[in-house]
PDB file of C-alpha atoms in Angstrom:
ATOM      1  CA  MET A   1      99.617  93.554  53.757  1.00  0.00           C
ATOM      2  CA  ARG A   2      98.732  96.854  52.152  1.00  0.00           C
ATOM      3  CA  LYS A   3      99.720 100.161  53.674  1.00  0.00           C
ATOM      4  CA  LEU A   4      96.734 102.291  54.589  1.00  0.00           C
ATOM      5  CA  LYS A   5      96.168 105.676  53.023  1.00  0.00           C
ATOM      6  CA  ASN A   6      95.768 108.666  55.342  1.00  0.00           C
ATOM      7  CA  GLU A   7      92.047 108.918  54.584  1.00  0.00           C
ATOM      8  CA  GLU A   8      91.618 105.277  55.686  1.00  0.00           C
ATOM      9  CA  LEU A   9      93.010 105.932  59.179  1.00  0.00           C
ATOM     10  CA  ASN A  10      89.784 107.497  60.506  1.00  0.00           C
ATOM     11  CA  ARG A  11      91.631 110.175  62.480  1.00  0.00           C
ATOM     12  CA  LEU A  12      89.824 112.919  64.341  1.00  0.00           C
ATOM     13  CA  ASP A  13      89.685 116.392  62.885  1.00  0.00           C
ATOM     14  CA  VAL A  14      90.720 119.297  65.135  1.00  0.00           C
ATOM     15  CA  GLU A  15      87.186 120.020  66.332  1.00  0.00           C
ATOM     16  CA  ALA A  16      86.504 116.355  67.157  1.00  0.00           C
ATOM     17  CA  PHE A  17      89.858 116.183  68.960  1.00  0.00           C
ATOM     18  CA  LYS A  18      88.921 119.163  71.107  1.00  0.00           C
ATOM     19  CA  GLN A  19      85.608 117.467  72.033  1.00  0.00           C
ATOM     20  CA  ALA A  20      87.109 113.991  72.661  1.00  0.00           C
ATOM     21  CA  ASP A  21      87.644 112.558  76.121  1.00  0.00           C
ATOM     22  CA  LYS A  22      91.274 113.127  76.986  1.00  0.00           C
ATOM     23  CA  THR A  23      93.857 110.948  78.662  1.00  0.00           C
ATOM     24  CA  PRO A  24      94.192 112.289  82.244  1.00  0.00           C
ATOM     25  CA  VAL A  25      97.719 113.523  81.560  1.00  0.00           C
ATOM     26  CA  VAL A  26      99.289 116.949  81.133  1.00  0.00           C
ATOM     27  CA  ILE A  27     102.852 117.483  80.012  1.00  0.00           C
ATOM     28  CA  VAL A  28     105.115 120.120  81.531  1.00  0.00           C
ATOM     29  CA  LEU A  29     108.180 121.152  79.531  1.00  0.00           C
ATOM     30  CA  ASP A  30     110.779 122.625  81.875  1.00  0.00           C
ATOM     31  CA  ASN A  31     113.115 124.881  79.856  1.00  0.00           C
ATOM     32  CA  ILE A  32     113.290 122.944  76.585  1.00  0.00           C
ATOM     33  CA  ARG A  33     115.638 124.598  74.075  1.00  0.00           C
ATOM     34  CA  SER A  34     114.923 122.732  70.858  1.00  0.00           C
ATOM     35  CA  LEU A  35     111.984 123.957  68.820  1.00  0.00           C
ATOM     36  CA  ASN A  36     111.913 120.622  66.995  1.00  0.00           C
ATOM     37  CA  ASN A  37     111.611 118.772  70.310  1.00  0.00           C
ATOM     38  CA  ILE A  38     108.718 121.032  71.312  1.00  0.00           C
ATOM     39  CA  GLY A  39     106.932 120.319  68.028  1.00  0.00           C
ATOM     40  CA  SER A  40     107.481 116.608  68.451  1.00  0.00           C
ATOM     41  CA  VAL A  41     105.955 116.741  71.951  1.00  0.00           C
ATOM     42  CA  PHE A  42     102.865 118.390  70.463  1.00  0.00           C
ATOM     43  CA  ARG A  43     102.587 115.607  67.887  1.00  0.00           C
ATOM     44  CA  THR A  44     102.922 112.842  70.492  1.00  0.00           C
ATOM     45  CA  SER A  45     100.404 114.630  72.714  1.00  0.00           C
ATOM     46  CA  ASP A  46      97.933 114.701  69.839  1.00  0.00           C
ATOM     47  CA  ALA A  47      98.455 110.988  69.160  1.00  0.00           C
ATOM     48  CA  PHE A  48      97.548 110.004  72.730  1.00  0.00           C
ATOM     49  CA  LEU A  49      94.862 112.638  73.497  1.00  0.00           C
ATOM     50  CA  VAL A  50      96.920 114.437  76.160  1.00  0.00           C
ATOM     51  CA  GLU A  51      94.870 117.097  77.999  1.00  0.00           C
ATOM     52  CA  LYS A  52      97.351 119.947  77.788  1.00  0.00           C
ATOM     53  CA  ILE A  53     100.983 120.943  77.395  1.00  0.00           C
ATOM     54  CA  TYR A  54     102.560 123.585  79.637  1.00  0.00           C
ATOM     55  CA  LEU A  55     105.550 125.392  78.161  1.00  0.00           C
ATOM     56  CA  CYS A  56     107.749 126.811  80.927  1.00  0.00           C
ATOM     57  CA  GLY A  57     110.778 129.063  81.246  1.00  0.00           C
ATOM     58  CA  ILE A  58     112.783 129.316  78.027  1.00  0.00           C
ATOM     59  CA  THR A  59     110.539 126.823  76.197  1.00  0.00           C
ATOM     60  CA  ALA A  60     109.379 128.490  72.973  1.00  0.00           C
ATOM     61  CA  GLN A  61     105.723 128.884  72.124  1.00  0.00           C
ATOM     62  CA  PRO A  62     103.742 128.461  68.924  1.00  0.00           C
ATOM     63  CA  PRO A  63     103.490 129.826  66.381  1.00  0.00           C
ATOM     64  CA  HIS A  64     107.010 129.188  65.182  1.00  0.00           C
ATOM     65  CA  LYS A  65     108.067 127.582  61.905  1.00  0.00           C
ATOM     66  CA  ASP A  66     110.413 125.064  63.589  1.00  0.00           C
ATOM     67  CA  ILE A  67     107.734 123.970  66.060  1.00  0.00           C
ATOM     68  CA  ARG A  68     105.189 123.773  63.251  1.00  0.00           C
ATOM     69  CA  LYS A  69     107.578 121.690  61.112  1.00  0.00           C
ATOM     70  CA  THR A  70     107.570 118.772  63.567  1.00  0.00           C
ATOM     71  CA  ALA A  71     104.136 119.317  65.136  1.00  0.00           C
ATOM     72  CA  LEU A  72     102.380 118.891  61.773  1.00  0.00           C
ATOM     73  CA  GLY A  73      99.337 120.842  62.954  1.00  0.00           C
ATOM     74  CA  ALA A  74      99.180 119.481  66.514  1.00  0.00           C
ATOM     75  CA  THR A  75      99.634 123.005  67.908  1.00  0.00           C
ATOM     76  CA  GLU A  76      96.078 123.591  66.650  1.00  0.00           C
ATOM     77  CA  SER A  77      94.587 120.495  68.300  1.00  0.00           C
ATOM     78  CA  VAL A  78      96.410 120.149  71.628  1.00  0.00           C
ATOM     79  CA  ASP A  79      95.603 122.720  74.309  1.00  0.00           C
ATOM     80  CA  TRP A  80      98.667 124.528  75.648  1.00  0.00           C
ATOM     81  CA  ALA A  81      99.680 127.411  77.887  1.00  0.00           C
ATOM     82  CA  TYR A  82     102.867 129.228  78.767  1.00  0.00           C
ATOM     83  CA  LYS A  83     103.917 129.548  82.413  1.00  0.00           C
ATOM     84  CA  GLU A  84     107.164 131.287  83.253  1.00  0.00           C
ATOM     85  CA  ASN A  85     107.837 129.517  86.545  1.00  0.00           C
ATOM     86  CA  THR A  86     107.786 125.704  86.518  1.00  0.00           C
ATOM     87  CA  VAL A  87     107.781 125.312  90.318  1.00  0.00           C
ATOM     88  CA  GLU A  88     104.753 127.605  90.659  1.00  0.00           C
ATOM     89  CA  LEU A  89     102.985 125.606  87.940  1.00  0.00           C
ATOM     90  CA  VAL A  90     103.801 122.304  89.679  1.00  0.00           C
ATOM     91  CA  GLU A  91     102.347 123.640  92.930  1.00  0.00           C
ATOM     92  CA  ALA A  92      99.192 124.785  91.110  1.00  0.00           C
ATOM     93  CA  LEU A  93      98.828 121.398  89.405  1.00  0.00           C
ATOM     94  CA  LYS A  94      99.201 119.629  92.754  1.00  0.00           C
ATOM     95  CA  ALA A  95      96.519 121.899  94.233  1.00  0.00           C
ATOM     96  CA  ASP A  96      94.304 120.949  91.264  1.00  0.00           C
ATOM     97  CA  GLY A  97      94.631 117.247  92.107  1.00  0.00           C
ATOM     98  CA  TYR A  98      97.364 116.173  89.718  1.00  0.00           C
ATOM     99  CA  THR A  99     100.005 113.658  90.750  1.00  0.00           C
ATOM    100  CA  VAL A 100     103.212 115.305  89.542  1.00  0.00           C
ATOM    101  CA  LEU A 101     105.917 112.998  88.197  1.00  0.00           C
ATOM    102  CA  ALA A 102     109.328 114.335  87.253  1.00  0.00           C
ATOM    103  CA  ILE A 103     110.799 112.161  84.494  1.00  0.00           C
ATOM    104  CA  GLU A 104     114.402 112.102  85.580  1.00  0.00           C
ATOM    105  CA  GLN A 105     117.250 110.012  86.940  1.00  0.00           C
ATOM    106  CA  ALA A 106     117.294 110.443  90.710  1.00  0.00           C
ATOM    107  CA  GLU A 107     117.805 108.609  93.963  1.00  0.00           C
ATOM    108  CA  ASN A 108     114.831 106.376  94.757  1.00  0.00           C
ATOM    109  CA  ALA A 109     113.234 106.944  91.345  1.00  0.00           C
ATOM    110  CA  VAL A 110     110.607 104.424  90.310  1.00  0.00           C
ATOM    111  CA  MET A 111     111.469 102.666  87.064  1.00  0.00           C
ATOM    112  CA  LEU A 112     108.836 103.304  84.409  1.00  0.00           C
ATOM    113  CA  ASN A 113     108.189  99.598  83.842  1.00  0.00           C
ATOM    114  CA  ALA A 114     107.499  99.191  87.599  1.00  0.00           C
ATOM    115  CA  PHE A 115     105.364 102.331  87.911  1.00  0.00           C
ATOM    116  CA  GLU A 116     101.777 101.426  88.756  1.00  0.00           C
ATOM    117  CA  ILE A 117      99.107 103.702  87.401  1.00  0.00           C
ATOM    118  CA  ASP A 118      95.914 104.594  89.252  1.00  0.00           C
ATOM    119  CA  ALA A 119      92.985 105.058  86.863  1.00  0.00           C
ATOM    120  CA  ASP A 120      91.367 107.481  89.330  1.00  0.00           C
ATOM    121  CA  LYS A 121      94.277 109.936  89.269  1.00  0.00           C
ATOM    122  CA  LYS A 122      95.342 112.713  86.917  1.00  0.00           C
ATOM    123  CA  TYR A 123      99.041 112.933  86.090  1.00  0.00           C
ATOM    124  CA  ALA A 124     101.380 115.802  85.279  1.00  0.00           C
ATOM    125  CA  LEU A 125     104.583 114.610  83.613  1.00  0.00           C
ATOM    126  CA  VAL A 126     107.542 116.976  83.841  1.00  0.00           C
ATOM    127  CA  PHE A 127     110.287 116.707  81.230  1.00  0.00           C
ATOM    128  CA  GLY A 128     113.449 118.761  81.503  1.00  0.00           C
ATOM    129  CA  ASN A 129     116.067 120.607  79.534  1.00  0.00           C
ATOM    130  CA  GLU A 130     118.092 118.650  76.986  1.00  0.00           C
ATOM    131  CA  VAL A 131     121.342 119.221  78.918  1.00  0.00           C
ATOM    132  CA  LYS A 132     120.386 119.823  82.556  1.00  0.00           C
ATOM    133  CA  GLY A 133     117.203 117.750  82.797  1.00  0.00           C
ATOM    134  CA  VAL A 134     114.394 118.634  85.192  1.00  0.00           C
ATOM    135  CA  SER A 135     115.614 121.284  87.633  1.00  0.00           C
ATOM    136  CA  GLN A 136     116.281 120.105  91.197  1.00  0.00           C
ATOM    137  CA  GLU A 137     113.683 122.557  92.520  1.00  0.00           C
ATOM    138  CA  VAL A 138     111.033 120.963  90.293  1.00  0.00           C
ATOM    139  CA  VAL A 139     112.161 117.466  91.298  1.00  0.00           C
ATOM    140  CA  ASN A 140     111.806 118.532  94.953  1.00  0.00           C
ATOM    141  CA  ALA A 141     108.297 119.877  94.307  1.00  0.00           C
ATOM    142  CA  SER A 142     107.122 116.717  92.499  1.00  0.00           C
ATOM    143  CA  HIS A 143     105.262 113.859  94.132  1.00  0.00           C
ATOM    144  CA  ASN A 144     107.633 111.289  92.667  1.00  0.00           C
ATOM    145  CA  VAL A 145     110.370 110.707  90.103  1.00  0.00           C
ATOM    146  CA  VAL A 146     109.979 108.160  87.326  1.00  0.00           C
ATOM    147  CA  GLU A 147     113.003 106.954  85.390  1.00  0.00           C
ATOM    148  CA  ILE A 148     113.068 105.315  81.981  1.00  0.00           C
ATOM    149  CA  PRO A 149     115.257 102.192  82.277  1.00  0.00           C
ATOM    150  CA  GLN A 150     118.230 102.273  79.915  1.00  0.00           C
ATOM    151  CA  TYR A 151     120.786  99.530  79.365  1.00  0.00           C
ATOM    152  CA  GLY A 152     123.342 100.890  76.905  1.00  0.00           C
ATOM    153  CA  THR A 153     126.279 103.247  77.266  1.00  0.00           C
ATOM    154  CA  LYS A 154     124.375 106.543  77.027  1.00  0.00           C
ATOM    155  CA  HIS A 155     122.872 108.258  80.041  1.00  0.00           C
ATOM    156  CA  SER A 156     119.782 109.772  78.487  1.00  0.00           C
ATOM    157  CA  LEU A 157     117.258 109.803  75.675  1.00  0.00           C
ATOM    158  CA  ASN A 158     116.228 112.769  73.578  1.00  0.00           C
ATOM    159  CA  ILE A 159     113.381 114.687  75.258  1.00  0.00           C
ATOM    160  CA  SER A 160     110.954 113.948  72.420  1.00  0.00           C
ATOM    161  CA  VAL A 161     111.767 110.230  72.613  1.00  0.00           C
ATOM    162  CA  SER A 162     111.332 110.296  76.399  1.00  0.00           C
ATOM    163  CA  VAL A 163     107.900 111.886  76.039  1.00  0.00           C
ATOM    164  CA  GLY A 164     106.879 109.232  73.517  1.00  0.00           C
ATOM    165  CA  VAL A 165     108.064 106.369  75.720  1.00  0.00           C
ATOM    166  CA  VAL A 166     106.446 107.664  78.924  1.00  0.00           C
ATOM    167  CA  VAL A 167     103.158 108.802  77.418  1.00  0.00           C
ATOM    168  CA  TRP A 168     102.791 105.515  75.523  1.00  0.00           C
ATOM    169  CA  ASP A 169     103.496 103.543  78.705  1.00  0.00           C
ATOM    170  CA  LEU A 170     100.953 105.470  80.807  1.00  0.00           C
ATOM    171  CA  TRP A 171      98.373 105.417  77.997  1.00  0.00           C
ATOM    172  CA  SER A 172      98.806 101.650  77.622  1.00  0.00           C
ATOM    173  CA  LYS A 173      98.502 101.038  81.349  1.00  0.00           C
ATOM    174  CA  LEU A 174      95.399 103.246  81.630  1.00  0.00           C
ATOM    175  CA  ASN A 175      93.725 101.480  78.712  1.00  0.00           C
ATOM    176  CA  ALA A 176      94.567  98.059  80.163  1.00  0.00           C
ATOM    177  CA  LEU A 177      92.777  99.085  83.379  1.00  0.00           C
ATOM    178  CA  LYS A 178      89.693 100.119  81.357  1.00  0.00           C
ATOM    179  CA  ALA A 179      89.516  96.746  79.561  1.00  0.00           C
TER     180      ALA A 179
END
């Protein structure tokens, strides 16, 4: 096997990305502290054609050198907006027809591997602060809670890893339904 060169990957340019059909998913970042995590979420969102990222509360906004360092240009391709209040945003997304899923560990959470996707729905995925997680008020306002199964000694994954795992899972399930 020969590794492919970047020019052989046939990736979209920014304009083509903006025109492409998007995965019916938006990401909500609820008070994320790490600029590197924010940049990584942009990069993952670009990879899977996420509709939009909402940056809420203390979550920093582009342009910033530490976001740019990990986003590698994805802040130019992925649509984003800042909203101060996450609960108000969740309510607005629900009113706009999104099924809001808090990605958190909670009573009666649905495990990600058991979560069944509906190809006719739009999803808003809420990811929380690196220490405190998704706020209880946002969990209460969400339609459901989805948990990433974990089997080791640690209780959580890094936010950027969690976004990658969940977005990949939903993207895979949506594409399997299209096939």
